[in-house]
Amino acid sequence: MSEDIEVLVSGRTEGPVQAEILVLRLLAGRIELVGPCGPDPWYVEVPDDEDPVGVVDRMCRTNLGEPLLVHSTSWRRSRDGVFLTFVVVMPDNFLPIIAGVPVRRAEMARSDPTAAPRKIDPGQVIEHGLRHLQWLVGDDPAVRRTLSAEWKSILRTYQSEPFRHLRS
């Protein structure tokens, strides 16, 4: 069994599990990355005996305030451990006095049909997370109820794409 499958089946990992937290807000009609690490993702170690979603929610509430939405969008192996990526949506106009960085569009990280991408840039992780949120707006009633009309309008530009490497 491959290591990645074993992680999913058994729940065990070799090495640390870290939450990669992308704290997002809407400010002046644009999505910005904002949080304790400014323009960079926020990394928090997840203890073995704790639920990663609960850890991210608690860290946000303790350090930033109440998030609107905490959602895991992906995972990957890196630096001898596992990164669980979370998109955290803060209330519209959250802390306007703190400088944020506008989120820019990025090409998706592309893979082979049976292998992960060889390189994934931070902008591609954010792009994937926003496309995932767009999909959830259409599929998940809780997300649809939670996000503002402005969020939904902006997310419409983040469309999922079909898997490009399917063999015919």
Tab-separated table of N, CA and C in Angstrom:
chain	number	residue	atom	x	y	z
A	1	MET	N	0.857	-1.176	0.000
A	1	MET	CA	0.000	0.000	0.000
A	1	MET	C	0.896	1.230	0.000
A	2	SER	N	0.583	2.220	-0.824
A	2	SER	CA	1.415	3.429	-0.864
A	2	SER	C	1.274	4.196	0.438
A	3	GLU	N	2.274	5.016	0.750
A	3	GLU	CA	2.232	5.806	1.989
A	3	GLU	C	1.020	6.725	2.026
A	4	ASP	N	0.703	7.367	0.881
A	4	ASP	CA	-0.416	8.305	0.857
A	4	ASP	C	-1.732	7.601	1.149
A	5	ILE	N	-1.938	6.413	0.569
A	5	ILE	CA	-3.165	5.663	0.813
A	5	ILE	C	-3.205	5.206	2.262
A	6	GLU	N	-2.064	4.765	2.783
A	6	GLU	CA	-2.024	4.317	4.168
A	6	GLU	C	-2.428	5.433	5.121
A	7	VAL	N	-2.003	6.660	4.843
A	7	VAL	CA	-2.392	7.804	5.666
A	7	VAL	C	-3.914	7.946	5.668
A	8	LEU	N	-4.526	7.856	4.497
A	8	LEU	CA	-5.973	8.033	4.408
A	8	LEU	C	-6.732	6.896	5.065
A	9	VAL	N	-6.261	5.664	4.908
A	9	VAL	CA	-6.971	4.509	5.441
A	9	VAL	C	-6.771	4.370	6.945
A	10	SER	N	-5.551	4.486	7.393
A	10	SER	CA	-5.259	4.229	8.801
A	10	SER	C	-5.358	5.473	9.670
A	11	GLY	N	-5.246	6.655	9.071
A	11	GLY	CA	-5.227	7.884	9.847
A	11	GLY	C	-3.874	8.153	10.472
A	12	ARG	N	-2.897	7.271	10.250
A	12	ARG	CA	-1.564	7.440	10.827
A	12	ARG	C	-0.661	8.172	9.839
A	13	THR	N	0.231	8.951	10.371
A	13	THR	CA	1.224	9.616	9.536
A	13	THR	C	2.589	9.430	10.162
A	14	GLU	N	3.584	9.525	9.329
A	14	GLU	CA	4.968	9.567	9.798
A	14	GLU	C	5.369	11.023	9.683
A	15	GLY	N	5.701	11.640	10.782
A	15	GLY	CA	6.074	13.046	10.752
A	15	GLY	C	4.915	13.923	11.182
A	16	PRO	N	5.161	15.209	11.278
A	16	PRO	CA	4.140	16.129	11.783
A	16	PRO	C	3.001	16.356	10.798
A	17	VAL	N	1.854	16.690	11.367
A	17	VAL	CA	0.716	17.142	10.573
A	17	VAL	C	0.569	18.625	10.864
A	18	GLN	N	0.567	19.427	9.799
A	18	GLN	CA	0.414	20.863	9.968
A	18	GLN	C	-0.801	21.339	9.201
A	19	ALA	N	-1.515	22.260	9.820
A	19	ALA	CA	-2.594	22.954	9.126
A	19	ALA	C	-1.971	24.152	8.420
A	20	GLU	N	-2.223	24.243	7.133
A	20	GLU	CA	-1.812	25.396	6.329
A	20	GLU	C	-3.077	26.240	6.191
A	21	ILE	N	-3.106	27.388	6.845
A	21	ILE	CA	-4.333	28.172	6.955
A	21	ILE	C	-4.246	29.397	6.066
A	22	LEU	N	-5.206	29.493	5.143
A	22	LEU	CA	-5.320	30.645	4.249
A	22	LEU	C	-6.473	31.495	4.758
A	23	VAL	N	-6.155	32.571	5.463
A	23	VAL	CA	-7.171	33.446	6.038
A	23	VAL	C	-7.548	34.473	4.974
A	24	LEU	N	-8.829	34.480	4.608
A	24	LEU	CA	-9.309	35.345	3.534
A	24	LEU	C	-10.389	36.295	4.029
A	25	ARG	N	-10.407	37.469	3.426
A	25	ARG	CA	-11.480	38.435	3.679
A	25	ARG	C	-11.837	39.123	2.375
A	26	LEU	N	-13.021	39.719	2.362
A	26	LEU	CA	-13.412	40.612	1.268
A	26	LEU	C	-13.251	42.025	1.773
A	27	LEU	N	-12.564	42.827	1.014
A	27	LEU	CA	-12.390	44.226	1.375
A	27	LEU	C	-12.412	45.033	0.083
A	28	ALA	N	-13.301	46.002	0.009
A	28	ALA	CA	-13.435	46.853	-1.175
A	28	ALA	C	-13.638	46.023	-2.450
A	29	GLY	N	-14.427	44.969	-2.332
A	29	GLY	CA	-14.779	44.173	-3.502
A	29	GLY	C	-13.718	43.216	-4.005
A	30	ARG	N	-12.691	42.964	-3.205
A	30	ARG	CA	-11.667	42.018	-3.635
A	30	ARG	C	-11.319	41.067	-2.494
A	31	ILE	N	-10.886	39.872	-2.884
A	31	ILE	CA	-10.456	38.873	-1.902
A	31	ILE	C	-9.014	39.173	-1.534
A	32	GLU	N	-8.762	39.184	-0.225
A	32	GLU	CA	-7.404	39.409	0.268
A	32	GLU	C	-6.993	38.290	1.215
A	33	LEU	N	-5.701	37.983	1.200
A	33	LEU	CA	-5.087	37.092	2.169
A	33	LEU	C	-4.655	37.971	3.330
A	34	VAL	N	-5.104	37.616	4.523
A	34	VAL	CA	-4.825	38.433	5.696
A	34	VAL	C	-4.705	37.496	6.898
A	35	GLY	N	-3.932	37.869	7.865
A	35	GLY	CA	-3.819	37.022	9.050
A	35	GLY	C	-2.522	37.274	9.771
A	36	PRO	N	-2.199	36.412	10.715
A	36	PRO	CA	-1.015	36.634	11.537
A	36	PRO	C	0.287	36.623	10.739
A	37	CYS	N	0.293	35.974	9.585
A	37	CYS	CA	1.507	35.907	8.763
A	37	CYS	C	1.413	36.811	7.542
A	38	GLY	N	0.481	37.754	7.571
A	38	GLY	CA	0.336	38.705	6.475
A	38	GLY	C	0.024	38.016	5.166
A	39	PRO	N	0.891	38.178	4.175
A	39	PRO	CA	0.602	37.634	2.847
A	39	PRO	C	0.885	36.137	2.718
A	40	ASP	N	1.392	35.530	3.765
A	40	ASP	CA	1.760	34.118	3.697
A	40	ASP	C	0.749	33.239	4.432
A	41	PRO	N	0.676	31.970	4.044
A	41	PRO	CA	-0.177	31.053	4.804
A	41	PRO	C	0.303	30.978	6.254
A	42	TRP	N	-0.608	30.623	7.123
A	42	TRP	CA	-0.339	30.478	8.543
A	42	TRP	C	-0.201	28.982	8.798
A	43	TYR	N	0.878	28.555	9.417
A	43	TYR	CA	1.114	27.135	9.681
A	43	TYR	C	0.991	26.859	11.168
A	44	VAL	N	0.184	25.836	11.487
A	44	VAL	CA	-0.069	25.457	12.873
A	44	VAL	C	0.052	23.943	12.968
A	45	GLU	N	0.834	23.448	13.913
A	45	GLU	CA	0.941	22.006	14.094
A	45	GLU	C	-0.349	21.470	14.719
A	46	VAL	N	-0.790	20.311	14.233
A	46	VAL	CA	-2.003	19.664	14.725
A	46	VAL	C	-1.587	18.501	15.617
A	47	PRO	N	-1.914	18.564	16.907
A	47	PRO	CA	-1.578	17.440	17.792
A	47	PRO	C	-2.269	16.153	17.337
A	48	ASP	N	-1.603	15.022	17.587
A	48	ASP	CA	-2.113	13.721	17.155
A	48	ASP	C	-3.527	13.430	17.639
A	49	ASP	N	-3.879	13.911	18.812
A	49	ASP	CA	-5.168	13.555	19.414
A	49	ASP	C	-6.258	14.614	19.183
A	50	GLU	N	-6.035	15.557	18.274
A	50	GLU	CA	-7.027	16.609	18.037
A	50	GLU	C	-7.527	16.607	16.604
A	51	ASP	N	-8.765	17.051	16.431
A	51	ASP	CA	-9.377	17.189	15.115
A	51	ASP	C	-8.801	18.433	14.433
A	52	PRO	N	-8.254	18.291	13.219
A	52	PRO	CA	-7.643	19.446	12.547
A	52	PRO	C	-8.605	20.629	12.350
A	53	VAL	N	-9.866	20.366	12.016
A	53	VAL	CA	-10.825	21.468	11.830
A	53	VAL	C	-11.008	22.218	13.147
A	54	GLY	N	-11.108	21.476	14.240
A	54	GLY	CA	-11.250	22.113	15.553
A	54	GLY	C	-10.039	22.950	15.927
A	55	VAL	N	-8.849	22.464	15.593
A	55	VAL	CA	-7.616	23.215	15.880
A	55	VAL	C	-7.618	24.526	15.106
A	56	VAL	N	-7.936	24.466	13.814
A	56	VAL	CA	-7.934	25.680	12.982
A	56	VAL	C	-8.992	26.661	13.474
A	57	ASP	N	-10.183	26.175	13.755
A	57	ASP	CA	-11.253	27.046	14.254
A	57	ASP	C	-10.832	27.724	15.555
A	58	ARG	N	-10.288	26.943	16.493
A	58	ARG	CA	-9.864	27.496	17.787
A	58	ARG	C	-8.742	28.521	17.622
A	59	MET	N	-7.756	28.223	16.764
A	59	MET	CA	-6.651	29.158	16.560
A	59	MET	C	-7.150	30.480	15.967
A	60	CYS	N	-8.094	30.390	15.027
A	60	CYS	CA	-8.640	31.611	14.426
A	60	CYS	C	-9.418	32.420	15.453
A	61	ARG	N	-10.289	31.747	16.199
A	61	ARG	CA	-11.086	32.452	17.213
A	61	ARG	C	-10.198	33.112	18.262
A	62	THR	N	-9.154	32.414	18.688
A	62	THR	CA	-8.266	32.929	19.729
A	62	THR	C	-7.425	34.105	19.237
A	63	ASN	N	-6.941	34.024	17.997
A	63	ASN	CA	-5.982	35.012	17.503
A	63	ASN	C	-6.557	36.079	16.592
A	64	LEU	N	-7.714	35.808	15.969
A	64	LEU	CA	-8.242	36.748	14.989
A	64	LEU	C	-9.678	37.178	15.252
A	65	GLY	N	-10.491	36.280	15.716
A	65	GLY	CA	-11.922	36.525	15.868
A	65	GLY	C	-12.699	35.379	15.234
A	66	GLU	N	-14.004	35.466	15.288
A	66	GLU	CA	-14.855	34.379	14.821
A	66	GLU	C	-14.882	34.276	13.298
A	67	PRO	N	-14.466	33.134	12.760
A	67	PRO	CA	-14.520	32.965	11.308
A	67	PRO	C	-15.939	32.652	10.851
A	68	LEU	N	-16.236	32.991	9.604
A	68	LEU	CA	-17.517	32.592	9.015
A	68	LEU	C	-17.484	31.137	8.580
A	69	LEU	N	-16.335	30.711	8.077
A	69	LEU	CA	-16.231	29.396	7.452
A	69	LEU	C	-14.816	28.862	7.617
A	70	VAL	N	-14.709	27.605	8.026
A	70	VAL	CA	-13.427	26.898	8.098
A	70	VAL	C	-13.616	25.628	7.294
A	71	HIS	N	-12.830	25.489	6.217
A	71	HIS	CA	-13.020	24.316	5.354
A	71	HIS	C	-11.682	23.803	4.837
A	72	SER	N	-11.473	22.501	4.972
A	72	SER	CA	-10.269	21.879	4.437
A	72	SER	C	-10.457	21.645	2.946
A	73	THR	N	-9.485	22.097	2.162
A	73	THR	CA	-9.622	21.978	0.711
A	73	THR	C	-8.706	20.947	0.084
A	74	SER	N	-7.609	20.596	0.741
A	74	SER	CA	-6.676	19.646	0.139
A	74	SER	C	-5.648	19.209	1.173
A	75	TRP	N	-4.840	18.240	0.775
A	75	TRP	CA	-3.703	17.822	1.596
A	75	TRP	C	-2.554	17.438	0.674
A	76	ARG	N	-1.345	17.493	1.219
A	76	ARG	CA	-0.174	17.078	0.461
A	76	ARG	C	0.958	16.747	1.428
A	77	ARG	N	1.878	15.946	0.953
A	77	ARG	CA	3.091	15.633	1.723
A	77	ARG	C	4.140	16.685	1.398
A	78	SER	N	4.835	17.135	2.425
A	78	SER	CA	5.917	18.091	2.237
A	78	SER	C	6.739	18.140	3.516
A	79	ARG	N	8.013	18.399	3.383
A	79	ARG	CA	8.910	18.551	4.534
A	79	ARG	C	8.767	17.396	5.528
A	80	ASP	N	8.712	16.183	5.029
A	80	ASP	CA	8.631	14.981	5.874
A	80	ASP	C	7.385	14.945	6.749
A	81	GLY	N	6.310	15.552	6.310
A	81	GLY	CA	5.057	15.510	7.050
A	81	GLY	C	3.890	15.698	6.106
A	82	VAL	N	2.740	15.976	6.678
A	82	VAL	CA	1.519	16.174	5.909
A	82	VAL	C	0.991	17.576	6.182
A	83	PHE	N	0.630	18.283	5.107
A	83	PHE	CA	-0.013	19.591	5.206
A	83	PHE	C	-1.482	19.433	4.844
A	84	LEU	N	-2.361	19.877	5.725
A	84	LEU	CA	-3.789	19.954	5.445
A	84	LEU	C	-4.094	21.418	5.191
A	85	THR	N	-4.567	21.748	4.003
A	85	THR	CA	-4.831	23.141	3.665
A	85	THR	C	-6.264	23.503	4.013
A	86	PHE	N	-6.426	24.631	4.695
A	86	PHE	CA	-7.734	25.139	5.085
A	86	PHE	C	-7.943	26.526	4.515
A	87	VAL	N	-9.130	26.772	4.009
A	87	VAL	CA	-9.563	28.112	3.656
A	87	VAL	C	-10.420	28.588	4.825
A	88	VAL	N	-10.058	29.729	5.384
A	88	VAL	CA	-10.830	30.334	6.467
A	88	VAL	C	-11.356	31.659	5.944
A	89	VAL	N	-12.681	31.780	5.913
A	89	VAL	CA	-13.306	33.020	5.454
A	89	VAL	C	-13.713	33.821	6.688
A	90	MET	N	-13.176	35.026	6.781
A	90	MET	CA	-13.528	35.929	7.868
A	90	MET	C	-14.670	36.824	7.397
A	91	PRO	N	-15.357	37.479	8.333
A	91	PRO	CA	-16.461	38.366	7.944
A	91	PRO	C	-16.000	39.437	6.945
A	92	ASP	N	-16.920	39.856	6.083
A	92	ASP	CA	-16.609	40.917	5.121
A	92	ASP	C	-16.056	42.131	5.862
A	93	ASN	N	-15.057	42.768	5.273
A	93	ASN	CA	-14.378	43.940	5.836
A	93	ASN	C	-13.682	43.650	7.163
A	94	PHE	N	-13.293	42.411	7.386
A	94	PHE	CA	-12.591	42.002	8.597
A	94	PHE	C	-11.304	42.797	8.764
A	95	LEU	N	-11.135	43.411	9.927
A	95	LEU	CA	-9.940	44.177	10.291
A	95	LEU	C	-9.346	44.991	9.152
A	96	PRO	N	-10.072	45.994	8.667
A	96	PRO	CA	-9.550	46.769	7.536
A	96	PRO	C	-8.265	47.522	7.847
A	97	ILE	N	-7.935	47.696	9.140
A	97	ILE	CA	-6.698	48.414	9.479
A	97	ILE	C	-5.457	47.547	9.299
A	98	ILE	N	-5.633	46.221	9.195
A	98	ILE	CA	-4.499	45.324	8.964
A	98	ILE	C	-4.304	45.177	7.465
A	99	ALA	N	-3.081	45.369	7.019
A	99	ALA	CA	-2.803	45.252	5.587
A	99	ALA	C	-3.018	43.816	5.124
A	100	GLY	N	-3.724	43.686	4.031
A	100	GLY	CA	-3.915	42.392	3.387
A	100	GLY	C	-3.245	42.416	2.027
A	101	VAL	N	-3.158	41.270	1.418
A	101	VAL	CA	-2.569	41.161	0.088
A	101	VAL	C	-3.649	40.658	-0.853
A	102	PRO	N	-3.906	41.401	-1.938
A	102	PRO	CA	-4.925	40.940	-2.884
A	102	PRO	C	-4.577	39.553	-3.439
A	103	VAL	N	-5.574	38.699	-3.518
A	103	VAL	CA	-5.383	37.373	-4.105
A	103	VAL	C	-5.379	37.524	-5.619
A	104	ARG	N	-4.368	36.994	-6.239
A	104	ARG	CA	-4.245	37.046	-7.694
A	104	ARG	C	-4.557	35.671	-8.269
A	105	ARG	N	-5.068	35.664	-9.480
A	105	ARG	CA	-5.370	34.403	-10.148
A	105	ARG	C	-4.073	33.663	-10.456
A	106	ALA	N	-4.153	32.339	-10.479
A	106	ALA	CA	-2.987	31.510	-10.765
A	106	ALA	C	-3.413	30.321	-11.614
A	107	GLU	N	-2.492	29.838	-12.420
A	107	GLU	CA	-2.734	28.597	-13.148
A	107	GLU	C	-2.810	27.461	-12.143
A	108	MET	N	-3.674	26.504	-12.388
A	108	MET	CA	-3.768	25.351	-11.503
A	108	MET	C	-2.494	24.516	-11.605
A	109	ALA	N	-2.110	23.909	-10.490
A	109	ALA	CA	-0.996	22.965	-10.504
A	109	ALA	C	-1.495	21.697	-11.189
A	110	ARG	N	-0.833	21.278	-12.230
A	110	ARG	CA	-1.286	20.127	-13.019
A	110	ARG	C	-0.451	18.898	-12.689
A	111	SER	N	-1.105	17.761	-12.767
A	111	SER	CA	-0.460	16.506	-12.414
A	111	SER	C	-0.529	15.525	-13.567
A	112	ASP	N	0.094	14.398	-13.357
A	112	ASP	CA	-0.071	13.261	-14.250
A	112	ASP	C	-1.346	12.536	-13.821
A	113	PRO	N	-1.840	11.606	-14.641
A	113	PRO	CA	-3.081	10.917	-14.276
A	113	PRO	C	-3.026	10.175	-12.946
A	114	THR	N	-1.835	9.729	-12.541
A	114	THR	CA	-1.743	8.950	-11.305
A	114	THR	C	-0.700	9.484	-10.334
A	115	ALA	N	-0.311	10.738	-10.479
A	115	ALA	CA	0.709	11.312	-9.599
A	115	ALA	C	0.391	12.771	-9.309
A	116	ALA	N	0.800	13.202	-8.140
A	116	ALA	CA	0.598	14.597	-7.742
A	116	ALA	C	1.499	15.516	-8.562
A	117	PRO	N	1.167	16.809	-8.635
A	117	PRO	CA	2.053	17.753	-9.326
A	117	PRO	C	3.451	17.735	-8.700
A	118	ARG	N	4.446	17.935	-9.515
A	118	ARG	CA	5.832	17.945	-9.017
A	118	ARG	C	6.136	19.197	-8.209
A	119	LYS	N	5.488	20.299	-8.553
A	119	LYS	CA	5.730	21.577	-7.867
A	119	LYS	C	4.386	22.276	-7.694
A	120	ILE	N	4.164	22.817	-6.508
A	120	ILE	CA	2.927	23.542	-6.229
A	120	ILE	C	3.309	24.875	-5.585
A	121	ASP	N	2.962	25.976	-6.245
A	121	ASP	CA	3.246	27.304	-5.715
A	121	ASP	C	2.118	27.749	-4.778
A	122	PRO	N	2.410	28.633	-3.825
A	122	PRO	CA	1.379	29.100	-2.894
A	122	PRO	C	0.149	29.690	-3.603
A	123	GLY	N	0.352	30.438	-4.679
A	123	GLY	CA	-0.786	31.002	-5.408
A	123	GLY	C	-1.689	29.925	-5.981
A	124	GLN	N	-1.103	28.797	-6.367
A	124	GLN	CA	-1.892	27.691	-6.902
A	124	GLN	C	-2.723	27.026	-5.799
A	125	VAL	N	-2.206	27.003	-4.585
A	125	VAL	CA	-2.950	26.452	-3.456
A	125	VAL	C	-4.171	27.331	-3.170
A	126	ILE	N	-3.984	28.646	-3.194
A	126	ILE	CA	-5.102	29.573	-2.976
A	126	ILE	C	-6.124	29.439	-4.101
A	127	GLU	N	-5.657	29.361	-5.337
A	127	GLU	CA	-6.556	29.197	-6.488
A	127	GLU	C	-7.401	27.937	-6.322
A	128	HIS	N	-6.767	26.835	-5.949
A	128	HIS	CA	-7.490	25.580	-5.736
A	128	HIS	C	-8.540	25.742	-4.629
A	129	GLY	N	-8.147	26.396	-3.534
A	129	GLY	CA	-9.076	26.610	-2.430
A	129	GLY	C	-10.286	27.436	-2.835
A	130	LEU	N	-10.081	28.474	-3.625
A	130	LEU	CA	-11.194	29.316	-4.065
A	130	LEU	C	-12.094	28.583	-5.061
A	131	ARG	N	-11.506	27.775	-5.920
A	131	ARG	CA	-12.329	26.967	-6.829
A	131	ARG	C	-13.139	25.939	-6.040
A	132	HIS	N	-12.535	25.427	-4.994
A	132	HIS	CA	-13.251	24.488	-4.135
A	132	HIS	C	-14.425	25.190	-3.441
A	133	LEU	N	-14.206	26.405	-2.952
A	133	LEU	CA	-15.305	27.174	-2.337
A	133	LEU	C	-16.429	27.416	-3.340
A	134	GLN	N	-16.080	27.745	-4.577
A	134	GLN	CA	-17.099	27.965	-5.611
A	134	GLN	C	-17.931	26.710	-5.800
A	135	TRP	N	-17.284	25.567	-5.849
A	135	TRP	CA	-17.997	24.299	-5.991
A	135	TRP	C	-18.929	24.085	-4.793
A	136	LEU	N	-18.441	24.394	-3.585
A	136	LEU	CA	-19.264	24.210	-2.383
A	136	LEU	C	-20.472	25.142	-2.363
A	137	VAL	N	-20.347	26.342	-2.905
A	137	VAL	CA	-21.493	27.258	-2.968
A	137	VAL	C	-22.656	26.581	-3.698
A	138	GLY	N	-22.340	25.834	-4.739
A	138	GLY	CA	-23.376	25.144	-5.497
A	138	GLY	C	-23.805	23.829	-4.891
A	139	ASP	N	-22.963	23.225	-4.042
A	139	ASP	CA	-23.220	21.871	-3.567
A	139	ASP	C	-23.568	21.767	-2.080
A	140	ASP	N	-23.171	22.724	-1.279
A	140	ASP	CA	-23.310	22.615	0.175
A	140	ASP	C	-24.202	23.738	0.708
A	141	PRO	N	-25.392	23.394	1.203
A	141	PRO	CA	-26.315	24.430	1.684
A	141	PRO	C	-25.725	25.295	2.806
A	142	ALA	N	-24.903	24.714	3.680
A	142	ALA	CA	-24.318	25.504	4.780
A	142	ALA	C	-23.381	26.576	4.236
A	143	VAL	N	-22.580	26.230	3.247
A	143	VAL	CA	-21.663	27.211	2.644
A	143	VAL	C	-22.476	28.267	1.900
A	144	ARG	N	-23.477	27.826	1.173
A	144	ARG	CA	-24.330	28.764	0.415
A	144	ARG	C	-24.999	29.770	1.357
A	145	ARG	N	-25.473	29.308	2.508
A	145	ARG	CA	-26.119	30.209	3.491
A	145	ARG	C	-25.115	31.153	4.148
A	146	THR	N	-23.898	30.683	4.334
A	146	THR	CA	-22.898	31.423	5.110
A	146	THR	C	-22.247	32.562	4.335
A	147	LEU	N	-21.916	32.325	3.079
A	147	LEU	CA	-21.194	33.335	2.308
A	147	LEU	C	-22.137	34.431	1.812
A	148	SER	N	-21.657	35.650	1.828
A	148	SER	CA	-22.442	36.805	1.387
A	148	SER	C	-22.662	36.774	-0.122
A	149	ALA	N	-23.603	37.562	-0.566
A	149	ALA	CA	-23.868	37.673	-2.005
A	149	ALA	C	-22.620	38.159	-2.738
A	150	GLU	N	-21.857	39.043	-2.121
A	150	GLU	CA	-20.637	39.539	-2.760
A	150	GLU	C	-19.601	38.421	-2.918
A	151	TRP	N	-19.422	37.586	-1.884
A	151	TRP	CA	-18.520	36.444	-1.995
A	151	TRP	C	-18.959	35.544	-3.144
A	152	LYS	N	-20.250	35.213	-3.171
A	152	LYS	CA	-20.762	34.311	-4.213
A	152	LYS	C	-20.545	34.895	-5.603
A	153	SER	N	-20.727	36.186	-5.737
A	153	SER	CA	-20.539	36.838	-7.031
A	153	SER	C	-19.081	36.733	-7.486
A	154	ILE	N	-18.158	37.022	-6.592
A	154	ILE	CA	-16.733	36.947	-6.935
A	154	ILE	C	-16.313	35.505	-7.208
A	155	LEU	N	-16.824	34.577	-6.417
A	155	LEU	CA	-16.448	33.174	-6.600
A	155	LEU	C	-16.934	32.591	-7.922
A	156	ARG	N	-17.947	33.183	-8.534
A	156	ARG	CA	-18.425	32.683	-9.832
A	156	ARG	C	-17.326	32.667	-10.890
A	157	THR	N	-16.313	33.498	-10.709
A	157	THR	CA	-15.218	33.525	-11.685
A	157	THR	C	-14.220	32.390	-11.453
A	158	TYR	N	-14.366	31.667	-10.351
A	158	TYR	CA	-13.481	30.543	-10.018
A	158	TYR	C	-14.205	29.238	-10.347
A	159	GLN	N	-14.088	28.805	-11.578
A	159	GLN	CA	-14.796	27.613	-12.021
A	159	GLN	C	-13.892	26.380	-11.971
A	160	SER	N	-14.486	25.274	-11.566
A	160	SER	CA	-13.763	24.001	-11.617
A	160	SER	C	-13.521	23.648	-13.076
A	161	GLU	N	-12.449	22.931	-13.298
A	161	GLU	CA	-12.125	22.476	-14.653
A	161	GLU	C	-12.120	20.967	-14.669
A	162	PRO	N	-12.478	20.374	-15.785
A	162	PRO	CA	-12.408	18.912	-15.859
A	162	PRO	C	-10.963	18.445	-15.770
A	163	PHE	N	-10.805	17.212	-15.334
A	163	PHE	CA	-9.485	16.605	-15.254
A	163	PHE	C	-8.915	16.499	-16.661
A	164	ARG	N	-7.816	17.130	-16.924
A	164	ARG	CA	-7.264	17.234	-18.277
A	164	ARG	C	-6.521	15.989	-18.745
A	165	HIS	N	-6.171	15.100	-17.845
A	165	HIS	CA	-5.287	14.011	-18.212
A	165	HIS	C	-5.995	12.651	-18.289
A	166	LEU	N	-7.292	12.635	-18.456
A	166	LEU	CA	-7.980	11.363	-18.589
A	166	LEU	C	-7.556	10.696	-19.890
A	167	ARG	N	-7.324	9.424	-19.796
A	167	ARG	CA	-6.926	8.677	-20.995
A	167	ARG	C	-8.153	8.282	-21.790
A	168	SER	N	-8.072	8.384	-23.115
A	168	SER	CA	-9.231	8.012	-23.918
A	168	SER	C	-9.165	6.573	-24.356
